[in-house]
């Protein structure tokens, strides 16, 4: 099979498709959640088909406007008296913190004017924390009856300085001066630290304990009717022991009144008639008062007519909330019970019976927030629809690509093996950490750079709501307010693509590891366990090293913890011992390594010096020396065996040649005798031919044995290769003629002198000429070419093979290999092997070339320039 789906190009295409589709899925999902404001699929499906006026956005905008109306009433009631701003209005902080209202009275005793709280609140809202709070300004004393008395630290210390109070301790565990000093430094933050008593000048017991209160609010103003807040707390049994709560209530009041003051000063002009498409009528049935943002609708008697008039508009959305839920009426997509409950819980005068009507003119004659909301809604709705389409397409394509990549992970065309990459061979934990690290670095960089600029928190919150409570996780959607441009979407898409690229890098590697069964064996945990197992199995060797290492670490740890001179000296001694051990071990290993290198290079007589070596290093060095001796003995034994084999072959060949010579001689005598029977003469011819063949084979075996064992002596001389070629051609001419082979010899005019052993060189030429005579196709030509260069003499012999050459050229020079598979010729299979070995021994090059049935032998030797005297002194190898 072609298995194209396993090819690298196909994998890359599918991977890119998976990354891009995954990025499209995430981007469209985030966009859909952001625009829709809900993770409820039914809610999103409904949203894409409903107009702005029927959407949750519109209903939420109307509810927000109603809340703004009520907030206007609340703030006005807070800041005004009889319809006018009253800065001297008294605010009871404790009451305000509980009810959120001002009764203009000092009920609890902790009260400030509205003007004071506004100014103080501005400082509190915008000031530094260190300027608003003090860490050590108030001291708490406990009376014998369990109640508390608070002092400012300065006043408390002054009482002791003037002798108004005196302190006594049980058991002499502390003195007054030391205690006051610790109190002044803010160290006594809890009660019960010391057993003490505080007495006045007359000896009356005042307190049984005291401590620093801790963090206290700096008093910008004194409360009404007192010089300080502590004065009121000390005098009020209801406030005694509740100073922390008082500080919290003051902080709450400061923050809320400051914000209310800012809203009051800013005003609600944007809600006034002519500035909004929103119209409201608020009717207090108890006081018969009407509040509205339209001057024409202020009459109480005609209020119901005004409401009906507003409801009857052609293009209006309205909501009328009455004291009874059954009378609630609206043409908006809202919950009647929800809106009715919201109004009753947030109305300024919670005890009054009210009627509230809210109407929005959906023709939008004024370009207010409702108009802008509709424009944004209509602009963003196509994005939401496109996001849903892309969500489905991207999710499906991502799933297909992931399954595809899972099935072909680690596979290649043509086999079923699992192929791992270099990354797959990383330790499992390291590979996973690398993927998460790469993703985390890019993520942190983008977050720090503020990319993307879209606020996705609403998407996350919506998804969390949907997961926690499947049903109606409705939120205020983004179609009404959010504007997303192309750069934002591109940024999210690119980041998602990078995320899925990291995902696939880890996921596909995980699949390959599982299939290759290296997930566990390739992990750090397995490596540690395996190493521990090996270390335990080798505990005889590792126990000493482990104990020494543990002792060294223990000494260093003690030196760090104790930090004394004796321990420092002990740590330095341990460091020196460790350094000596490491250096001596390194030097010993260097000796052992050098010994191994020498023996590996063939110097079997080399011995490692054992001086100064101890323990394991000495044992290893002795073993290496023993290896050298053992190898030496093995080499000697192998050489003796080789000599024995050579002698055996030589002796057996000699023993064979002796009877062979007799057989050949007697056959020759018989052939010269007068034997009339032609059949017997035929037998004699066969016997002679076979005897000569056996003799040739015996001589070749002896020659090959000598060459392979090196038991041969070369007698070098300068030889003209032309003469050897002519001599060889002449001696073998009968063989060539018998097979109808025509010799074509090409020799240069000038001498082709080489420095070789003449007898061995003649054997080389005889073997390759004999090979041509035996295996060349009858009736063809055999070409012998000799060429010269300034430095080299080259000879080649070419012929057309009779038999198909179905083996590689280099195999023809192996022993007992013949091109004639039927073995019908008289060759021994050793001729070319002997020729190659003898050529190489004499410094020449021997090569074979096959091209179809063309067979060529190439010889080359260095040219002996200037040597023409064939009687030059003989040299031995």
Tab-separated table of N, CA and C in Angstrom, residues 238-350:
chain	number	residue	atom	x	y	z
A	238	UNK	N	-22.094	49.862	76.311
A	238	UNK	CA	-22.462	49.175	75.064
A	238	UNK	C	-21.287	49.089	74.078
A	239	UNK	N	-20.397	50.076	74.132
A	239	UNK	CA	-19.269	50.099	73.183
A	239	UNK	C	-17.997	49.524	73.774
A	240	UNK	N	-17.986	49.224	75.063
A	240	UNK	CA	-16.777	48.722	75.713
A	240	UNK	C	-16.358	47.379	75.114
A	241	UNK	N	-15.092	47.286	74.724
A	241	UNK	CA	-14.575	46.055	74.129
A	241	UNK	C	-14.897	45.890	72.652
A	242	UNK	N	-15.474	46.951	72.041
A	242	UNK	CA	-15.869	46.841	70.635
A	242	UNK	C	-15.140	47.873	69.769
A	243	UNK	N	-13.925	48.228	70.164
A	243	UNK	CA	-13.192	49.272	69.449
A	243	UNK	C	-12.868	48.839	68.011
A	244	UNK	N	-12.533	47.575	67.811
A	244	UNK	CA	-12.221	47.102	66.444
A	244	UNK	C	-13.426	47.259	65.533
A	245	UNK	N	-14.619	46.902	66.031
A	245	UNK	CA	-15.827	47.036	65.220
A	245	UNK	C	-16.125	48.498	64.932
A	246	UNK	N	-15.867	49.378	65.900
A	246	UNK	CA	-16.100	50.814	65.691
A	246	UNK	C	-15.220	51.329	64.575
A	247	UNK	N	-13.934	50.931	64.586
A	247	UNK	CA	-13.025	51.352	63.519
A	247	UNK	C	-13.514	50.869	62.162
A	248	UNK	N	-13.984	49.625	62.091
A	248	UNK	CA	-14.484	49.088	60.832
A	248	UNK	C	-15.716	49.851	60.350
A	249	UNK	N	-16.642	50.166	61.276
A	249	UNK	CA	-17.850	50.901	60.892
A	249	UNK	C	-17.516	52.310	60.414
A	250	UNK	N	-16.545	52.942	61.062
A	250	UNK	CA	-16.130	54.287	60.618
A	250	UNK	C	-15.551	54.211	59.212
A	251	UNK	N	-14.686	53.188	58.958
A	251	UNK	CA	-14.085	53.045	57.640
A	251	UNK	C	-15.155	52.816	56.572
A	252	UNK	N	-16.167	52.000	56.911
A	252	UNK	CA	-17.262	51.758	55.965
A	252	UNK	C	-18.023	53.038	55.672
A	253	UNK	N	-18.341	53.797	56.710
A	253	UNK	CA	-19.081	55.044	56.537
A	253	UNK	C	-18.276	56.056	55.731
A	254	UNK	N	-16.987	56.160	55.995
A	254	UNK	CA	-16.142	57.104	55.259
A	254	UNK	C	-16.138	56.787	53.776
A	255	UNK	N	-15.975	55.540	53.444
A	255	UNK	CA	-15.914	55.144	52.038
A	255	UNK	C	-17.246	55.364	51.333
A	256	UNK	N	-18.359	54.972	51.979
A	256	UNK	CA	-19.673	55.070	51.349
A	256	UNK	C	-20.125	56.520	51.227
A	257	UNK	N	-19.913	57.302	52.277
A	257	UNK	CA	-20.372	58.706	52.238
A	257	UNK	C	-19.536	59.515	51.248
A	258	UNK	N	-18.248	59.193	51.143
A	258	UNK	CA	-17.434	59.904	50.159
A	258	UNK	C	-17.950	59.619	48.753
A	259	UNK	N	-18.216	58.348	48.434
A	259	UNK	CA	-18.736	58.011	47.102
A	259	UNK	C	-20.102	58.639	46.863
A	260	UNK	N	-20.950	58.625	47.892
A	260	UNK	CA	-22.271	59.241	47.754
A	260	UNK	C	-22.141	60.739	47.535
A	261	UNK	N	-21.195	61.361	48.215
A	261	UNK	CA	-20.984	62.796	48.053
A	261	UNK	C	-20.538	63.132	46.635
A	262	UNK	N	-19.625	62.261	46.092
A	262	UNK	CA	-19.168	62.486	44.725
A	262	UNK	C	-20.319	62.353	43.735
A	263	UNK	N	-21.177	61.333	43.956
A	263	UNK	CA	-22.327	61.159	43.066
A	263	UNK	C	-23.298	62.323	43.182
A	264	UNK	N	-23.484	62.814	44.399
A	264	UNK	CA	-24.413	63.933	44.618
A	264	UNK	C	-23.897	65.192	43.927
A	265	UNK	N	-22.595	65.431	44.048
A	265	UNK	CA	-22.020	66.620	43.429
A	265	UNK	C	-22.036	66.525	41.909
A	266	UNK	N	-21.846	65.319	41.398
A	266	UNK	CA	-21.865	65.143	39.943
A	266	UNK	C	-23.263	65.332	39.389
A	267	UNK	N	-24.256	64.819	40.116
A	267	UNK	CA	-25.638	64.980	39.698
A	267	UNK	C	-26.077	63.914	38.724
A	268	UNK	N	-27.339	64.002	38.312
A	268	UNK	CA	-27.940	63.014	37.409
A	268	UNK	C	-28.507	63.709	36.177
A	269	UNK	N	-27.708	64.602	35.614
A	269	UNK	CA	-28.179	65.307	34.426
A	269	UNK	C	-28.416	64.359	33.267
A	270	UNK	N	-27.633	63.282	33.182
A	270	UNK	CA	-27.803	62.338	32.075
A	270	UNK	C	-29.124	61.592	32.155
A	271	UNK	N	-29.825	61.710	33.335
A	271	UNK	CA	-31.121	61.069	33.487
A	271	UNK	C	-32.268	62.061	33.348
A	272	UNK	N	-31.907	63.311	33.104
A	272	UNK	CA	-32.945	64.348	33.014
A	272	UNK	C	-33.657	64.272	31.670
A	273	UNK	N	-34.808	64.904	31.627
A	273	UNK	CA	-35.624	64.928	30.416
A	273	UNK	C	-34.834	65.562	29.276
A	274	UNK	N	-34.887	64.913	28.097
A	274	UNK	CA	-34.151	65.394	26.940
A	274	UNK	C	-32.769	64.804	26.805
A	275	UNK	N	-32.283	64.154	27.867
A	275	UNK	CA	-30.955	63.522	27.807
A	275	UNK	C	-31.028	62.007	27.740
A	276	UNK	N	-32.213	61.459	27.787
A	276	UNK	CA	-32.334	60.007	27.792
A	276	UNK	C	-33.643	59.593	27.172
A	277	UNK	N	-33.690	58.373	26.680
A	277	UNK	CA	-34.912	57.778	26.165
A	277	UNK	C	-35.685	57.061	27.257
A	278	UNK	N	-35.164	57.137	28.493
A	278	UNK	CA	-35.764	56.458	29.628
A	278	UNK	C	-36.625	57.466	30.412
A	279	UNK	N	-37.855	57.075	30.686
A	279	UNK	CA	-38.767	57.911	31.475
A	279	UNK	C	-39.282	57.084	32.645
A	280	UNK	N	-39.281	57.695	33.860
A	280	UNK	CA	-39.777	56.973	35.024
A	280	UNK	C	-40.778	57.835	35.781
A	281	UNK	N	-41.683	57.177	36.457
A	281	UNK	CA	-42.631	57.821	37.367
A	281	UNK	C	-42.632	57.019	38.656
A	282	UNK	N	-42.271	57.689	39.769
A	282	UNK	CA	-42.199	57.053	41.084
A	282	UNK	C	-43.285	57.671	41.950
A	283	UNK	N	-44.244	56.846	42.386
A	283	UNK	CA	-45.393	57.347	43.141
A	283	UNK	C	-45.342	56.763	44.545
A	284	UNK	N	-45.289	57.611	45.565
A	284	UNK	CA	-45.376	57.196	46.967
A	284	UNK	C	-46.838	57.313	47.380
A	285	UNK	N	-47.504	56.184	47.521
A	285	UNK	CA	-48.924	56.189	47.833
A	285	UNK	C	-49.196	56.691	49.250
A	286	UNK	N	-48.223	56.583	50.140
A	286	UNK	CA	-48.439	57.036	51.518
A	286	UNK	C	-48.369	58.552	51.599
A	287	UNK	N	-47.368	59.150	50.942
A	287	UNK	CA	-47.205	60.628	51.022
A	287	UNK	C	-47.865	61.334	49.861
A	288	UNK	N	-48.403	60.588	48.895
A	288	UNK	CA	-49.062	61.165	47.718
A	288	UNK	C	-48.074	62.024	46.906
A	289	UNK	N	-46.826	61.639	46.892
A	289	UNK	CA	-45.814	62.372	46.153
A	289	UNK	C	-45.426	61.592	44.891
A	290	UNK	N	-45.050	62.371	43.872
A	290	UNK	CA	-44.648	61.797	42.590
A	290	UNK	C	-43.258	62.333	42.234
A	291	UNK	N	-42.385	61.420	41.885
A	291	UNK	CA	-41.035	61.785	41.432
A	291	UNK	C	-40.871	61.256	40.007
A	292	UNK	N	-40.393	62.138	39.102
A	292	UNK	CA	-40.258	61.774	37.693
A	292	UNK	C	-39.186	62.640	37.049
A	293	UNK	N	-38.670	62.181	35.925
A	293	UNK	CA	-37.708	62.979	35.165
A	293	UNK	C	-38.370	63.710	34.012
A	294	UNK	N	-39.703	63.770	34.039
A	294	UNK	CA	-40.450	64.491	33.009
A	294	UNK	C	-41.374	65.506	33.697
A	295	UNK	N	-41.208	66.759	33.393
A	295	UNK	CA	-41.956	67.818	34.046
A	295	UNK	C	-43.465	67.666	33.858
A	296	UNK	N	-43.904	67.068	32.772
A	296	UNK	CA	-45.331	66.977	32.483
A	296	UNK	C	-46.038	65.916	33.312
A	297	UNK	N	-45.280	65.060	34.052
A	297	UNK	CA	-45.887	63.923	34.739
A	297	UNK	C	-45.784	64.029	36.260
A	298	UNK	N	-45.757	65.254	36.807
A	298	UNK	CA	-45.529	65.404	38.244
A	298	UNK	C	-46.810	65.416	39.072
A	299	UNK	N	-47.962	65.468	38.472
A	299	UNK	CA	-49.204	65.511	39.233
A	299	UNK	C	-49.605	64.156	39.774
A	300	UNK	N	-49.986	64.118	41.066
A	300	UNK	CA	-50.343	62.838	41.682
A	300	UNK	C	-51.678	62.326	41.160
A	301	UNK	N	-52.669	63.238	40.982
A	301	UNK	CA	-54.004	62.805	40.587
A	301	UNK	C	-54.002	62.203	39.186
A	302	UNK	N	-53.144	62.718	38.327
A	302	UNK	CA	-53.133	62.215	36.937
A	302	UNK	C	-52.046	61.179	36.712
A	303	UNK	N	-51.458	60.701	37.805
A	303	UNK	CA	-50.307	59.808	37.651
A	303	UNK	C	-50.665	58.547	36.880
A	304	UNK	N	-51.821	57.943	37.172
A	304	UNK	CA	-52.207	56.724	36.467
A	304	UNK	C	-52.452	56.993	34.986
A	305	UNK	N	-53.016	58.185	34.694
A	305	UNK	CA	-53.217	58.539	33.286
A	305	UNK	C	-51.887	58.677	32.563
A	306	UNK	N	-50.917	59.267	33.287
A	306	UNK	CA	-49.591	59.422	32.671
A	306	UNK	C	-48.955	58.052	32.387
A	307	UNK	N	-49.131	57.149	33.342
A	307	UNK	CA	-48.570	55.813	33.157
A	307	UNK	C	-49.189	55.125	31.948
A	308	UNK	N	-50.531	55.197	31.840
A	308	UNK	CA	-51.215	54.585	30.699
A	308	UNK	C	-50.795	55.240	29.388
A	309	UNK	N	-50.577	56.551	29.433
A	309	UNK	CA	-50.145	57.276	28.234
A	309	UNK	C	-48.765	56.799	27.789
A	310	UNK	N	-47.858	56.607	28.765
A	310	UNK	CA	-46.519	56.139	28.407
A	310	UNK	C	-46.563	54.717	27.847
A	311	UNK	N	-47.429	53.869	28.406
A	311	UNK	CA	-47.507	52.480	27.957
A	311	UNK	C	-48.093	52.367	26.561
A	312	UNK	N	-48.899	53.302	26.163
A	312	UNK	CA	-49.640	53.175	24.913
A	312	UNK	C	-48.847	53.620	23.697
A	313	UNK	N	-47.583	53.971	23.873
A	313	UNK	CA	-46.778	54.398	22.729
A	313	UNK	C	-46.593	53.279	21.719
A	314	UNK	N	-46.330	53.692	20.443
A	314	UNK	CA	-46.190	52.700	19.376
A	314	UNK	C	-44.940	51.830	19.564
A	315	UNK	N	-43.850	52.456	19.906
A	315	UNK	CA	-42.584	51.722	20.024
A	315	UNK	C	-41.962	52.018	21.391
A	316	UNK	N	-42.519	51.420	22.381
A	316	UNK	CA	-42.024	51.604	23.741
A	316	UNK	C	-41.905	50.249	24.417
A	317	UNK	N	-40.987	50.177	25.365
A	317	UNK	CA	-40.867	49.041	26.262
A	317	UNK	C	-41.097	49.579	27.666
A	318	UNK	N	-41.985	48.913	28.403
A	318	UNK	CA	-42.344	49.470	29.704
A	318	UNK	C	-42.344	48.380	30.762
A	319	UNK	N	-42.353	48.876	32.001
A	319	UNK	CA	-42.439	48.002	33.161
A	319	UNK	C	-43.139	48.809	34.248
A	320	UNK	N	-44.261	48.299	34.778
A	320	UNK	CA	-45.025	48.979	35.827
A	320	UNK	C	-45.076	48.042	37.027
A	321	UNK	N	-44.494	48.499	38.125
A	321	UNK	CA	-44.397	47.686	39.343
A	321	UNK	C	-45.320	48.309	40.386
A	322	UNK	N	-46.231	47.494	40.911
A	322	UNK	CA	-47.209	47.973	41.890
A	322	UNK	C	-47.035	47.239	43.215
A	323	UNK	N	-47.721	47.687	44.241
A	323	UNK	CA	-47.543	47.040	45.560
A	323	UNK	C	-47.815	45.534	45.546
A	324	UNK	N	-48.732	45.091	44.718
A	324	UNK	CA	-49.044	43.673	44.638
A	324	UNK	C	-48.426	43.073	43.374
A	325	UNK	N	-47.855	41.901	43.522
A	325	UNK	CA	-47.207	41.259	42.382
A	325	UNK	C	-48.191	40.949	41.267
A	326	UNK	N	-49.432	40.676	41.621
A	326	UNK	CA	-50.426	40.334	40.600
A	326	UNK	C	-50.719	41.497	39.678
A	327	UNK	N	-50.401	42.722	40.136
A	327	UNK	CA	-50.678	43.906	39.318
A	327	UNK	C	-49.475	44.300	38.471
A	328	UNK	N	-48.403	43.532	38.528
A	328	UNK	CA	-47.200	43.839	37.741
A	328	UNK	C	-47.514	43.677	36.252
A	329	UNK	N	-47.065	44.633	35.440
A	329	UNK	CA	-47.324	44.566	33.999
A	329	UNK	C	-46.077	45.028	33.239
A	330	UNK	N	-45.825	44.369	32.101
A	330	UNK	CA	-44.656	44.713	31.282
A	330	UNK	C	-44.802	44.073	29.919
A	331	UNK	N	-44.155	44.644	28.929
A	331	UNK	CA	-44.028	44.006	27.616
A	331	UNK	C	-42.567	43.673	27.307
A	332	UNK	N	-41.776	43.577	28.384
A	332	UNK	CA	-40.362	43.248	28.260
A	332	UNK	C	-40.129	41.783	28.620
A	333	UNK	N	-38.992	41.288	28.191
A	333	UNK	CA	-38.614	39.891	28.453
A	333	UNK	C	-37.916	39.808	29.805
A	334	UNK	N	-38.712	39.961	30.902
A	334	UNK	CA	-38.157	39.963	32.247
A	334	UNK	C	-39.016	39.078	33.135
A	335	UNK	N	-38.460	38.774	34.316
A	335	UNK	CA	-39.175	37.991	35.302
A	335	UNK	C	-39.979	38.942	36.197
A	336	UNK	N	-41.262	38.774	36.257
A	336	UNK	CA	-42.107	39.653	37.060
A	336	UNK	C	-41.734	39.562	38.540
A	337	UNK	N	-41.598	38.341	39.047
A	337	UNK	CA	-41.260	38.180	40.466
A	337	UNK	C	-39.898	38.774	40.775
A	338	UNK	N	-38.939	38.599	39.870
A	338	UNK	CA	-37.597	39.119	40.115
A	338	UNK	C	-37.594	40.634	40.160
A	339	UNK	N	-38.221	41.288	39.194
A	339	UNK	CA	-38.228	42.746	39.162
A	339	UNK	C	-39.028	43.313	40.334
A	340	UNK	N	-40.128	42.669	40.700
A	340	UNK	CA	-40.938	43.143	41.812
A	340	UNK	C	-40.156	43.044	43.129
A	341	UNK	N	-39.468	41.915	43.317
A	341	UNK	CA	-38.665	41.757	44.543
A	341	UNK	C	-37.503	42.740	44.572
A	342	UNK	N	-36.903	42.978	43.426
A	342	UNK	CA	-35.788	43.921	43.365
A	342	UNK	C	-36.237	45.321	43.747
A	343	UNK	N	-37.398	45.732	43.274
A	343	UNK	CA	-37.891	47.073	43.573
A	343	UNK	C	-38.188	47.216	45.070
A	344	UNK	N	-38.849	46.246	45.655
A	344	UNK	CA	-39.218	46.347	47.066
A	344	UNK	C	-37.993	46.319	47.980
A	345	UNK	N	-36.922	45.608	47.549
A	345	UNK	CA	-35.737	45.533	48.401
A	345	UNK	C	-34.831	46.741	48.271
A	346	UNK	N	-34.910	47.461	47.154
A	346	UNK	CA	-33.987	48.567	46.933
A	346	UNK	C	-34.656	49.935	46.974
A	347	UNK	N	-35.958	50.016	47.213
A	347	UNK	CA	-36.611	51.316	47.243
A	347	UNK	C	-36.131	52.112	48.461
A	348	UNK	N	-36.015	53.405	48.361
A	348	UNK	CA	-35.507	54.230	49.464
A	348	UNK	C	-36.384	54.159	50.707
A	349	UNK	N	-37.683	54.239	50.520
A	349	UNK	CA	-38.621	54.196	51.657
A	349	UNK	C	-39.259	52.807	51.681
A	350	UNK	N	-38.602	51.876	52.333
A	350	UNK	CA	-38.988	50.467	52.258
A	350	UNK	C	-40.354	50.192	52.855
